[in-house]
Coordinates of C-alpha atoms in Angstrom, one line a residue:
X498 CA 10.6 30.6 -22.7
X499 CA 10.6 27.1 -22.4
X500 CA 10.5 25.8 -18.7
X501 CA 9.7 22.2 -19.4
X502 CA 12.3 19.3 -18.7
X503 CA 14.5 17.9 -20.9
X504 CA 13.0 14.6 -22.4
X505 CA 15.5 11.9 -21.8
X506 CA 16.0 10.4 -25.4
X507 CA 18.6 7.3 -23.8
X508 CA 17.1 3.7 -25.2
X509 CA 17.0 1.7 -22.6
X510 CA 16.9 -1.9 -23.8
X511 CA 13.7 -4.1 -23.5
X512 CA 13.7 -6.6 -20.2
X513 CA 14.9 -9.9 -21.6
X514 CA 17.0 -9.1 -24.3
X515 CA 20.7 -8.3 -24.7
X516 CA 24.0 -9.5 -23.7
X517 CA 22.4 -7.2 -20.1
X518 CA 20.1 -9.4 -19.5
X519 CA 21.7 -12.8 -20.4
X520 CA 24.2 -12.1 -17.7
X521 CA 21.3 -11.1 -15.3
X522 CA 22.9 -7.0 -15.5
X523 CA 20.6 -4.3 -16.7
X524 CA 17.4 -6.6 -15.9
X525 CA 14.2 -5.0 -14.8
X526 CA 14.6 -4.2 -11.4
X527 CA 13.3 -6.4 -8.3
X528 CA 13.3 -9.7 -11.1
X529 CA 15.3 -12.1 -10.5
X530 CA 18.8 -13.5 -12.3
X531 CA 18.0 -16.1 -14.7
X532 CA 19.1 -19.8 -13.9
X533 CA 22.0 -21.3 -14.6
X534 CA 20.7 -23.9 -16.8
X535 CA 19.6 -21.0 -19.0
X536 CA 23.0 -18.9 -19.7
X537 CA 24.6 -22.1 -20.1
X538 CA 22.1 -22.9 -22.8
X539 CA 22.7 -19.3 -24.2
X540 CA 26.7 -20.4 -24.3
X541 CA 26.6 -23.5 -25.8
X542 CA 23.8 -22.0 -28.5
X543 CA 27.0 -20.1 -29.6
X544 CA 29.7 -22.8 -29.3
X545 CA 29.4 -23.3 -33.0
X546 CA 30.2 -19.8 -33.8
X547 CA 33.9 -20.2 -32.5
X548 CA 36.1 -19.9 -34.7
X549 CA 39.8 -22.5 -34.9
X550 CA 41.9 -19.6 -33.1
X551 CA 39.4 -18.4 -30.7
X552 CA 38.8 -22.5 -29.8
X553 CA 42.8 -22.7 -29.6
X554 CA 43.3 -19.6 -27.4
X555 CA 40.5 -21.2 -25.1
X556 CA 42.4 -24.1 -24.9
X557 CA 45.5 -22.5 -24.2
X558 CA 44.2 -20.7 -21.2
X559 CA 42.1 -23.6 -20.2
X560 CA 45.8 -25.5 -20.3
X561 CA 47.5 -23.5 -18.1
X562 CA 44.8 -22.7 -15.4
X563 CA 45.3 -27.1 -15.3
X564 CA 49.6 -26.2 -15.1
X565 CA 48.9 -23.8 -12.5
X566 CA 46.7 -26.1 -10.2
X567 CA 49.7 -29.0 -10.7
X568 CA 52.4 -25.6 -9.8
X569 CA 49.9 -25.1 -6.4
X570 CA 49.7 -28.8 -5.7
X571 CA 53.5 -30.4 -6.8
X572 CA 52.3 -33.7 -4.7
X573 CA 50.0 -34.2 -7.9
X574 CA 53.1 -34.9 -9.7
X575 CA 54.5 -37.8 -7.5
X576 CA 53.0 -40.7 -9.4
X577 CA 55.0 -39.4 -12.9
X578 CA 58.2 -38.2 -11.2
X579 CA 58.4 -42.1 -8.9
X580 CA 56.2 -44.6 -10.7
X581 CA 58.8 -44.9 -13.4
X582 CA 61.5 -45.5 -11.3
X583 CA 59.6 -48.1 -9.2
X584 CA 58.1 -49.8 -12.0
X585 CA 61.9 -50.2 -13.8
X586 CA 63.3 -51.1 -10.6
X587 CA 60.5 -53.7 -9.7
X588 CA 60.2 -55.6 -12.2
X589 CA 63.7 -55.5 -13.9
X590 CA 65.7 -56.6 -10.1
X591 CA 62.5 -59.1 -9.6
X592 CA 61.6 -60.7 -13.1
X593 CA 64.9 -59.7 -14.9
X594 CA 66.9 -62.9 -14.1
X595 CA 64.3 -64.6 -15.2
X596 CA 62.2 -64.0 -17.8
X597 CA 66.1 -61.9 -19.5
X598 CA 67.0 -66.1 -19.4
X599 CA 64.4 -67.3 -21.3
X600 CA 65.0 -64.8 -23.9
X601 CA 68.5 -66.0 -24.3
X602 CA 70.5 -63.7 -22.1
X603 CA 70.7 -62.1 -19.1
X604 CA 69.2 -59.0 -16.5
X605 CA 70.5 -56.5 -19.2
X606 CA 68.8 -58.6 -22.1
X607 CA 65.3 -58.1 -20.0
X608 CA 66.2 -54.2 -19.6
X609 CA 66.1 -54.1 -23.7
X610 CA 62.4 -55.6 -23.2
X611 CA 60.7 -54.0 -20.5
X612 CA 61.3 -50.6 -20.7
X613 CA 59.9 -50.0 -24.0
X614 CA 56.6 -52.2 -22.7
X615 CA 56.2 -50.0 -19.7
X616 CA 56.2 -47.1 -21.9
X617 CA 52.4 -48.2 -22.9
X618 CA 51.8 -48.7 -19.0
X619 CA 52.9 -45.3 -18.1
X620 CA 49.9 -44.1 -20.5
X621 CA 47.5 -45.9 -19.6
X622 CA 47.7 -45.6 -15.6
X623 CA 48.7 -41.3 -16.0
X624 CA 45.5 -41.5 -18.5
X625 CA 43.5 -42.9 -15.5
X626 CA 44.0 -39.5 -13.7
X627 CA 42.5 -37.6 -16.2
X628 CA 39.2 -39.6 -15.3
X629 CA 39.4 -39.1 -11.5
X630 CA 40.9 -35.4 -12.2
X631 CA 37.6 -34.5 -14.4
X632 CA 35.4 -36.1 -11.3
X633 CA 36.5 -33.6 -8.9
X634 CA 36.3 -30.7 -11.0
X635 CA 32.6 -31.5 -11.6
X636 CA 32.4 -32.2 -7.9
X637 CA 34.2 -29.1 -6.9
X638 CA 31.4 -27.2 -9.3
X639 CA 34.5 -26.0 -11.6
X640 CA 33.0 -28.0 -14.6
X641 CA 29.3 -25.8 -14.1
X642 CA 31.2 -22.8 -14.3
X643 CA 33.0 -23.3 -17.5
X644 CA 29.7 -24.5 -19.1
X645 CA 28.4 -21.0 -18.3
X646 CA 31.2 -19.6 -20.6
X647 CA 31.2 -19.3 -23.9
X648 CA 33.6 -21.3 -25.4
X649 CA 33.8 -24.6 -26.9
X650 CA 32.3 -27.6 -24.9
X651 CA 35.3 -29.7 -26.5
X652 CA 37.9 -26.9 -25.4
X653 CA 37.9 -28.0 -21.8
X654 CA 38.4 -31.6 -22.1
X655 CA 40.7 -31.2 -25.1
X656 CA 42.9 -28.8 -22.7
X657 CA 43.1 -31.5 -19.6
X658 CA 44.5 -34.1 -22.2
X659 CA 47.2 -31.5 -23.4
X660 CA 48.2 -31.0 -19.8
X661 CA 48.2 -34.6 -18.6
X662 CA 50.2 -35.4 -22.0
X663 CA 52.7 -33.3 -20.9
X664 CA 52.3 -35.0 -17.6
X665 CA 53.1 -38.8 -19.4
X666 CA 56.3 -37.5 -21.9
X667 CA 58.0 -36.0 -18.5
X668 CA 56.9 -40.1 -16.6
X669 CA 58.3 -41.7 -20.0
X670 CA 62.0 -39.3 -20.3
X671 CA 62.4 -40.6 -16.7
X672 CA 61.5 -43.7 -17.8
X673 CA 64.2 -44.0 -20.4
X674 CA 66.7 -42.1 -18.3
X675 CA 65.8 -45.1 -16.0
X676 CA 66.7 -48.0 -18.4
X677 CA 69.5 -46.5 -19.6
X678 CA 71.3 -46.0 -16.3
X679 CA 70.3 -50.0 -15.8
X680 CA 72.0 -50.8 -18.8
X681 CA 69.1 -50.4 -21.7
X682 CA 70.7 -49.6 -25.2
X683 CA 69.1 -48.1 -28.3
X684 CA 70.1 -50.4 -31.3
X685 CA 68.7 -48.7 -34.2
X686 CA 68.4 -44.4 -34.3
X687 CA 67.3 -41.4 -32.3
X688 CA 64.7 -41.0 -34.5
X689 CA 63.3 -44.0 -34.0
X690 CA 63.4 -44.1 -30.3
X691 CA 61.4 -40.5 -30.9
X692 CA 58.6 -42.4 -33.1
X693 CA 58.2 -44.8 -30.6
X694 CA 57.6 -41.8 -27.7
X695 CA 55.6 -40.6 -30.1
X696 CA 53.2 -43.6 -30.7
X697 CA 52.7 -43.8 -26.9
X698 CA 52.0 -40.1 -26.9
X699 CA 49.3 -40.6 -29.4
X700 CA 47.8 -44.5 -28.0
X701 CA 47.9 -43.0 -24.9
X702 CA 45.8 -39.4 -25.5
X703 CA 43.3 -41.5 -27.0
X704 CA 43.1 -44.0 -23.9
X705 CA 41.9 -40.2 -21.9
X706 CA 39.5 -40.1 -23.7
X707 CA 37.8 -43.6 -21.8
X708 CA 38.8 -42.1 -18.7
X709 CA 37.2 -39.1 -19.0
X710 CA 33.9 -40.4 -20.5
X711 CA 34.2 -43.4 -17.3
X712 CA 34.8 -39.5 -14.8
X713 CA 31.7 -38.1 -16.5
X714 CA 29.9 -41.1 -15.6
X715 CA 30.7 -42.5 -12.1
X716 CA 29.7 -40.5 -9.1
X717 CA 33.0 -40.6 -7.3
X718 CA 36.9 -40.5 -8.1
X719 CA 36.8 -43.0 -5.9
X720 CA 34.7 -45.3 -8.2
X721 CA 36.4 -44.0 -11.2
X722 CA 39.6 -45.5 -9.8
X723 CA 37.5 -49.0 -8.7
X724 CA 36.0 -49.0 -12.5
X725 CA 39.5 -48.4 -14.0
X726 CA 41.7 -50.6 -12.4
X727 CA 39.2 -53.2 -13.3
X728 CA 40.3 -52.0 -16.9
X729 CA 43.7 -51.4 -16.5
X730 CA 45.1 -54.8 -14.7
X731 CA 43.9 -57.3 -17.1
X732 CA 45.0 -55.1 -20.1
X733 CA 48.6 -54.9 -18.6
X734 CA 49.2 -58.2 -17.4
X735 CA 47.6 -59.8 -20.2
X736 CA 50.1 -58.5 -22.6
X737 CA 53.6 -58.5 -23.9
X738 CA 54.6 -55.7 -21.9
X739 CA 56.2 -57.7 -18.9
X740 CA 57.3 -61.0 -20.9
X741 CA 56.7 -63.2 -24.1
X742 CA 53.6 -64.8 -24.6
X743 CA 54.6 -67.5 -26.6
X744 CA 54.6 -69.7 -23.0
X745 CA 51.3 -68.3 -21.9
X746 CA 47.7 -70.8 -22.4
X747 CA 46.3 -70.6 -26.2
X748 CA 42.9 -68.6 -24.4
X749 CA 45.7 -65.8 -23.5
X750 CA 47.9 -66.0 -26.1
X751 CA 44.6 -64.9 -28.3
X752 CA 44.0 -62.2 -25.8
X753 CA 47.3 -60.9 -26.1
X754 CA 47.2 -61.3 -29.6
X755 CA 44.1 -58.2 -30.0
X756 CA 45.1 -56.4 -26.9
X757 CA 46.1 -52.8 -28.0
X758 CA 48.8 -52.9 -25.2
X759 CA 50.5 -55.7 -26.7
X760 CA 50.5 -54.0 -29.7
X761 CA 52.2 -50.8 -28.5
X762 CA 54.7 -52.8 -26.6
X763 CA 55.6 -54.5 -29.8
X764 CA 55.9 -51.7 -32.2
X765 CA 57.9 -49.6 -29.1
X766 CA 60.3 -52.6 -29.0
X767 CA 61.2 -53.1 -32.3
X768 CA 61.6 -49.2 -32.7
X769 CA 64.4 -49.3 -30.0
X770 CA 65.5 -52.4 -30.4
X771 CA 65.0 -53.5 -34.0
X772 CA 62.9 -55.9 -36.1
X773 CA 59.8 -55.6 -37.8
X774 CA 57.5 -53.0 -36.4
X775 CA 54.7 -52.0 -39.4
X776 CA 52.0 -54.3 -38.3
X777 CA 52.3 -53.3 -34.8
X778 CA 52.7 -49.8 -35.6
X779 CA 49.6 -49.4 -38.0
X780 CA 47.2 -51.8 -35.5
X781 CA 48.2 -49.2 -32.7
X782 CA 47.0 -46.0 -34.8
X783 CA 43.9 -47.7 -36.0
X784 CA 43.4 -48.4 -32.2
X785 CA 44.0 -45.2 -31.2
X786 CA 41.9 -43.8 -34.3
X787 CA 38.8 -45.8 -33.2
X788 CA 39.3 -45.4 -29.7
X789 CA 38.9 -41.7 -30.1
X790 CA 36.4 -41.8 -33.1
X791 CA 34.2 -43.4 -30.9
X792 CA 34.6 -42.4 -27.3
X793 CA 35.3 -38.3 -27.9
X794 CA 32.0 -37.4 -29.1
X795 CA 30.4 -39.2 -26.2
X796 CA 32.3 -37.6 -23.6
X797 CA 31.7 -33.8 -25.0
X798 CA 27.8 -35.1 -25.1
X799 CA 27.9 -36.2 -21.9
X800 CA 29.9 -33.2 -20.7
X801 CA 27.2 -31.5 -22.0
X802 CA 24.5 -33.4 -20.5
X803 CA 25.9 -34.2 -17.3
X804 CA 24.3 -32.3 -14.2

Protein backbone atom coordinates (compact mmCIF):
# COMPACT_ATOMS: atom_id res chain seq x y z
CA UNK A 1 0.00 0.00 0.00
CA UNK A 2 1.06 3.15 -0.97
CA UNK A 3 1.47 5.70 1.98
CA UNK A 4 3.32 8.42 0.14
CA UNK A 5 1.71 11.95 -0.47
CA UNK A 6 0.04 12.99 -3.33
CA UNK A 7 2.45 14.88 -5.75
CA UNK A 8 0.88 18.23 -6.40
CA UNK A 9 0.97 18.31 -10.40
CA UNK A 10 -0.60 22.33 -10.30
CA UNK A 11 1.95 24.59 -12.66
CA UNK A 12 2.55 27.42 -10.98
CA UNK A 13 3.81 30.01 -13.34
CA UNK A 14 7.53 31.26 -13.38
CA UNK A 15 8.19 34.67 -11.27
CA UNK A 16 8.03 37.41 -13.92
CA UNK A 17 5.86 36.29 -16.34
CA UNK A 18 2.08 36.39 -16.96
CA UNK A 19 -0.70 38.74 -16.83
CA UNK A 20 0.06 37.65 -12.51
CA UNK A 21 2.90 39.19 -12.44
CA UNK A 22 2.39 42.36 -14.67
CA UNK A 23 -0.23 43.37 -12.24
CA UNK A 24 2.17 42.63 -9.33
CA UNK A 25 -0.57 39.38 -8.26
CA UNK A 26 0.88 35.88 -8.09
CA UNK A 27 4.57 37.28 -7.77
CA UNK A 28 7.12 35.48 -5.78
CA UNK A 29 6.41 36.14 -2.38
CA UNK A 30 8.27 38.96 -0.10
CA UNK A 31 9.32 40.74 -3.83
CA UNK A 32 8.09 43.64 -4.40
CA UNK A 33 5.19 45.18 -7.03
CA UNK A 34 6.80 46.39 -10.11
CA UNK A 35 6.84 50.24 -10.78
CA UNK A 36 4.60 52.05 -12.37
CA UNK A 37 6.67 53.22 -15.18
CA UNK A 38 6.87 49.53 -15.98
CA UNK A 39 2.98 48.30 -16.29
CA UNK A 40 2.41 51.47 -18.07
CA UNK A 41 5.16 50.49 -20.50
CA UNK A 42 3.55 46.94 -20.62
CA UNK A 43 0.02 48.88 -21.61
CA UNK A 44 1.11 51.12 -24.08
CA UNK A 45 3.34 48.02 -25.69
CA UNK A 46 -0.22 46.71 -26.49
CA UNK A 47 -2.01 50.01 -27.55
CA UNK A 48 -1.47 48.92 -31.09
CA UNK A 49 -3.28 45.78 -30.63
CA UNK A 50 -6.74 47.59 -30.10
CA UNK A 51 -8.84 47.15 -32.29
CA UNK A 52 -11.65 50.41 -33.88
CA UNK A 53 -14.56 49.08 -31.47
CA UNK A 54 -12.55 48.16 -28.47
CA UNK A 55 -10.79 51.99 -29.10
CA UNK A 56 -14.52 53.31 -29.49
CA UNK A 57 -16.02 51.57 -26.39
CA UNK A 58 -12.87 53.09 -24.44
CA UNK A 59 -13.86 56.28 -25.52
CA UNK A 60 -17.32 55.96 -24.74
CA UNK A 61 -16.65 55.07 -21.15
CA UNK A 62 -13.80 57.53 -20.98
CA UNK A 63 -16.71 60.11 -22.26
CA UNK A 64 -19.00 59.67 -19.72
CA UNK A 65 -16.78 59.21 -16.61
CA UNK A 66 -15.86 63.24 -18.12
CA UNK A 67 -20.30 63.79 -18.13
CA UNK A 68 -20.32 62.39 -14.84
CA UNK A 69 -17.63 64.70 -13.16
CA UNK A 70 -19.62 67.89 -15.04
CA UNK A 71 -23.15 65.98 -13.44
CA UNK A 72 -21.08 66.15 -9.77
CA UNK A 73 -19.71 69.60 -10.39
CA UNK A 74 -22.87 71.65 -12.49
CA UNK A 75 -20.73 75.06 -11.54
CA UNK A 76 -18.39 73.59 -14.39
CA UNK A 77 -21.10 74.48 -16.65
CA UNK A 78 -21.60 78.25 -15.86
CA UNK A 79 -19.29 79.64 -18.48
CA UNK A 80 -21.46 77.74 -21.51
CA UNK A 81 -24.93 78.22 -19.93
CA UNK A 82 -23.97 82.57 -19.19
CA UNK A 83 -21.13 83.53 -21.45
CA UNK A 84 -23.41 83.46 -24.39
CA UNK A 85 -25.89 85.53 -23.06
CA UNK A 86 -23.37 88.07 -21.72
CA UNK A 87 -21.34 88.14 -24.71
CA UNK A 88 -24.82 88.85 -27.05
CA UNK A 89 -25.90 91.18 -24.61
CA UNK A 90 -22.45 93.13 -24.33
CA UNK A 91 -21.54 93.72 -27.26
CA UNK A 92 -24.87 94.01 -29.21
CA UNK A 93 -26.52 96.94 -26.38
CA UNK A 94 -22.78 98.48 -26.33
CA UNK A 95 -21.39 98.34 -30.12
CA UNK A 96 -24.77 97.66 -31.75
CA UNK A 97 -25.67 101.37 -32.42
CA UNK A 98 -22.67 101.69 -33.74
CA UNK A 99 -20.83 99.64 -35.71
CA UNK A 100 -25.17 98.23 -36.98
CA UNK A 101 -24.74 102.20 -38.50
CA UNK A 102 -21.84 101.79 -40.34
CA UNK A 103 -23.11 98.83 -42.01
CA UNK A 104 -26.16 100.69 -43.22
CA UNK A 105 -28.77 99.99 -40.67
CA UNK A 106 -29.49 99.78 -37.34
CA UNK A 107 -29.03 97.63 -33.64
CA UNK A 108 -30.94 94.77 -35.36
CA UNK A 109 -28.63 95.05 -38.61
CA UNK A 110 -25.56 94.43 -36.01
CA UNK A 111 -27.61 91.35 -34.37
CA UNK A 112 -27.40 89.71 -38.15
CA UNK A 113 -23.47 90.25 -37.76
CA UNK A 114 -22.36 89.39 -34.41
CA UNK A 115 -23.97 86.44 -33.47
CA UNK A 116 -22.72 84.33 -36.14
CA UNK A 117 -18.96 85.83 -35.30
CA UNK A 118 -19.26 84.87 -31.66
CA UNK A 119 -20.12 81.53 -32.70
CA UNK A 120 -16.16 81.06 -33.47
CA UNK A 121 -15.45 82.84 -29.96
CA UNK A 122 -17.61 80.41 -28.11
CA UNK A 123 -15.08 77.66 -29.51
CA UNK A 124 -12.21 78.94 -29.00
CA UNK A 125 -12.64 80.20 -25.18
CA UNK A 126 -14.85 76.54 -24.25
CA UNK A 127 -11.69 74.90 -26.16
CA UNK A 128 -9.43 76.76 -23.61
CA UNK A 129 -10.99 74.53 -20.80
CA UNK A 130 -10.08 71.52 -22.29
CA UNK A 131 -6.29 72.74 -21.75
CA UNK A 132 -6.72 73.71 -18.01
CA UNK A 133 -9.27 70.65 -17.56
CA UNK A 134 -6.31 68.15 -18.85
CA UNK A 135 -3.80 70.07 -16.28
CA UNK A 136 -5.65 69.11 -13.35
CA UNK A 137 -6.27 65.62 -14.23
CA UNK A 138 -2.53 65.18 -14.56
CA UNK A 139 -2.22 67.12 -11.39
CA UNK A 140 -4.85 65.18 -9.56
CA UNK A 141 -2.70 61.85 -10.70
CA UNK A 142 -5.99 60.78 -12.86
CA UNK A 143 -3.88 60.97 -16.16
CA UNK A 144 -1.09 58.26 -14.41
CA UNK A 145 -3.72 56.00 -13.76
CA UNK A 146 -5.28 55.78 -17.13
CA UNK A 147 -1.71 55.36 -18.62
CA UNK A 148 -1.56 52.17 -16.49
CA UNK A 149 -4.62 50.83 -18.48
CA UNK A 150 -4.60 49.31 -21.41
CA UNK A 151 -6.25 51.21 -23.92
CA UNK A 152 -5.45 53.63 -26.50
CA UNK A 153 -3.18 56.67 -25.44
CA UNK A 154 -5.35 58.70 -28.06
CA UNK A 155 -8.73 57.30 -26.36
CA UNK A 156 -8.40 59.68 -23.47
CA UNK A 157 -7.81 62.84 -25.04
CA UNK A 158 -10.07 62.01 -28.01
CA UNK A 159 -12.90 61.33 -25.20
CA UNK A 160 -12.33 65.00 -23.31
CA UNK A 161 -12.90 66.72 -26.85
CA UNK A 162 -16.24 64.68 -27.44
CA UNK A 163 -17.33 65.86 -24.07
CA UNK A 164 -16.32 69.48 -24.19
CA UNK A 165 -17.97 69.44 -27.86
CA UNK A 166 -21.01 68.68 -26.43
CA UNK A 167 -20.14 71.38 -23.95
CA UNK A 168 -19.77 74.23 -27.06
CA UNK A 169 -23.14 73.01 -29.29
CA UNK A 170 -25.26 73.41 -25.82
CA UNK A 171 -22.95 77.50 -25.43
CA UNK A 172 -23.76 77.98 -29.32
CA UNK A 173 -28.06 76.82 -29.21
CA UNK A 174 -28.14 79.37 -26.38
CA UNK A 175 -26.28 81.51 -28.37
CA UNK A 176 -28.73 81.46 -31.25
CA UNK A 177 -31.68 81.24 -29.00
CA UNK A 178 -30.01 84.58 -27.80
CA UNK A 179 -29.98 86.46 -31.11
CA UNK A 180 -33.08 85.47 -32.07
CA UNK A 181 -34.98 86.70 -29.09
CA UNK A 182 -32.81 90.24 -29.90
CA UNK A 183 -34.14 90.23 -33.21
CA UNK A 184 -31.44 87.98 -35.36
CA UNK A 185 -33.13 86.36 -38.52
CA UNK A 186 -31.95 83.51 -40.65
CA UNK A 187 -32.19 84.68 -44.43
CA UNK A 188 -31.27 81.68 -46.26
CA UNK A 189 -32.34 77.75 -44.78
CA UNK A 190 -32.22 75.55 -41.74
CA UNK A 191 -29.79 73.64 -43.37
CA UNK A 192 -27.60 76.12 -43.75
CA UNK A 193 -27.75 77.66 -40.41
CA UNK A 194 -26.89 73.65 -39.38
CA UNK A 195 -23.58 73.75 -41.69
CA UNK A 196 -22.56 76.74 -40.17
CA UNK A 197 -22.91 75.02 -36.42
CA UNK A 198 -21.37 72.45 -37.95
CA UNK A 199 -18.12 74.32 -39.20
CA UNK A 200 -17.71 75.74 -35.72
CA UNK A 201 -18.15 72.25 -34.31
CA UNK A 202 -15.33 71.08 -36.44
CA UNK A 203 -12.80 74.59 -36.37
CA UNK A 204 -13.42 74.50 -32.97
CA UNK A 205 -12.41 70.50 -31.97
CA UNK A 206 -9.42 71.15 -33.72
CA UNK A 207 -8.53 74.39 -31.77
CA UNK A 208 -8.58 71.50 -28.35
CA UNK A 209 -6.29 70.06 -29.72
CA UNK A 210 -3.61 73.40 -28.99
CA UNK A 211 -5.08 73.48 -25.72
CA UNK A 212 -4.49 70.35 -24.69
CA UNK A 213 -0.89 70.07 -26.13
CA UNK A 214 -0.33 73.93 -24.22
CA UNK A 215 -2.11 71.65 -20.61
CA UNK A 216 0.45 68.84 -21.31
CA UNK A 217 3.01 71.40 -21.35
CA UNK A 218 2.60 74.15 -18.65
CA UNK A 219 2.94 73.25 -15.09
CA UNK A 220 -0.26 74.90 -13.79
CA UNK A 221 -3.98 75.58 -15.01
CA UNK A 222 -3.21 78.64 -13.89
CA UNK A 223 -0.46 79.23 -16.52
CA UNK A 224 -2.43 77.35 -19.14
CA UNK A 225 -4.96 80.16 -18.74
CA UNK A 226 -2.02 83.07 -18.73
CA UNK A 227 -0.50 81.22 -22.07
CA UNK A 228 -3.97 81.05 -23.67
CA UNK A 229 -5.46 84.19 -23.23
CA UNK A 230 -2.26 85.47 -24.66
CA UNK A 231 -3.54 83.44 -27.72
CA UNK A 232 -7.03 83.93 -27.53
CA UNK A 233 -7.36 88.00 -27.27
CA UNK A 234 -5.37 89.02 -30.27
CA UNK A 235 -7.05 86.25 -32.39
CA UNK A 236 -10.59 87.55 -31.42
CA UNK A 237 -10.19 91.12 -31.56
CA UNK A 238 -8.12 91.08 -34.48
CA UNK A 239 -10.91 89.64 -36.58
CA UNK A 240 -14.18 90.16 -38.24
CA UNK A 241 -15.95 88.68 -35.57
CA UNK A 242 -16.99 92.02 -33.66
CA UNK A 243 -16.99 94.50 -36.78
CA UNK A 244 -15.76 95.04 -40.53
CA UNK A 245 -12.27 95.46 -41.10
CA UNK A 246 -12.38 97.36 -44.01
CA UNK A 247 -11.78 100.66 -41.50
CA UNK A 248 -9.05 98.90 -39.56
CA UNK A 249 -4.89 99.97 -40.39
CA UNK A 250 -3.52 98.02 -43.70
CA UNK A 251 -0.97 95.98 -40.89
CA UNK A 252 -4.45 94.59 -39.37
CA UNK A 253 -6.44 94.42 -42.15
CA UNK A 254 -3.54 91.74 -43.38
CA UNK A 255 -3.90 90.16 -40.04
CA UNK A 256 -7.42 89.74 -40.31
CA UNK A 257 -7.10 88.72 -43.71
CA UNK A 258 -5.13 85.02 -42.50
CA UNK A 259 -6.68 84.79 -39.18
CA UNK A 260 -8.71 81.51 -39.01
CA UNK A 261 -11.23 83.41 -36.84
CA UNK A 262 -11.95 85.77 -39.48
CA UNK A 263 -12.46 83.13 -41.60
CA UNK A 264 -15.10 81.18 -39.62
CA UNK A 265 -16.88 84.38 -38.89
CA UNK A 266 -17.15 84.91 -42.56
CA UNK A 267 -18.21 81.57 -43.86
CA UNK A 268 -20.89 81.47 -40.45
CA UNK A 269 -22.25 84.84 -41.74
CA UNK A 270 -22.88 84.21 -45.11
CA UNK A 271 -24.42 80.71 -44.16
CA UNK A 272 -27.09 82.66 -42.06
CA UNK A 273 -27.17 85.52 -43.71
CA UNK A 274 -26.38 85.00 -47.32
CA UNK A 275 -23.62 85.77 -49.80
CA UNK A 276 -20.71 84.06 -50.92
CA UNK A 277 -19.28 81.65 -48.40
CA UNK A 278 -16.89 78.83 -50.43
CA UNK A 279 -13.59 80.59 -49.89
CA UNK A 280 -14.23 81.09 -46.36
CA UNK A 281 -15.67 77.76 -45.93
CA UNK A 282 -12.81 75.67 -47.61
CA UNK A 283 -9.86 78.07 -45.76
CA UNK A 284 -11.69 77.15 -42.42
CA UNK A 285 -11.44 73.21 -43.10
CA UNK A 286 -7.94 73.43 -44.35
CA UNK A 287 -7.29 75.30 -41.06
CA UNK A 288 -8.92 72.97 -39.04
CA UNK A 289 -7.27 70.07 -41.13
CA UNK A 290 -3.68 71.33 -40.38
CA UNK A 291 -4.39 72.51 -37.13
CA UNK A 292 -5.13 68.97 -36.12
CA UNK A 293 -2.66 67.18 -38.57
CA UNK A 294 -0.04 68.89 -36.85
CA UNK A 295 -0.83 69.41 -33.16
CA UNK A 296 -2.78 65.75 -32.36
CA UNK A 297 0.19 63.59 -32.72
CA UNK A 298 2.20 65.89 -30.53
CA UNK A 299 -0.15 65.98 -27.80
CA UNK A 300 -0.74 61.96 -27.66
CA UNK A 301 3.41 61.94 -27.76
CA UNK A 302 3.59 64.18 -25.13
CA UNK A 303 0.72 62.52 -23.27
CA UNK A 304 2.83 59.77 -23.46
CA UNK A 305 5.94 61.31 -22.44
CA UNK A 306 4.82 63.55 -19.89
CA UNK A 307 5.68 62.58 -16.18
Amino acid sequence: MNTSAPTNTTTRPAPGSGAGAESGVGATPGSAPPPSSAVATAAVSGEGRIGLRANLRHIGALARRNALQIKADPESMFDVLLMPIIFTLLFVYVFGGSVGASLGGDRDAYVNYVVPGLMAMMGMNIAMAVGTGVNDDFRKGVMDRFRTMPIARSSVLIAKIVVELGRMLIAITILLSMGFLLGMEVKTSVIELFAAVGLSAVFGASLMWIFILLGLTMKTAQAVQGVAMLVIMPLQFGSSIFAPTATMPGWLQWFTDYNPLSGLADASRGLINGGPVAHSVWMTLAWSAGITLITAPLAVAKFRKKS
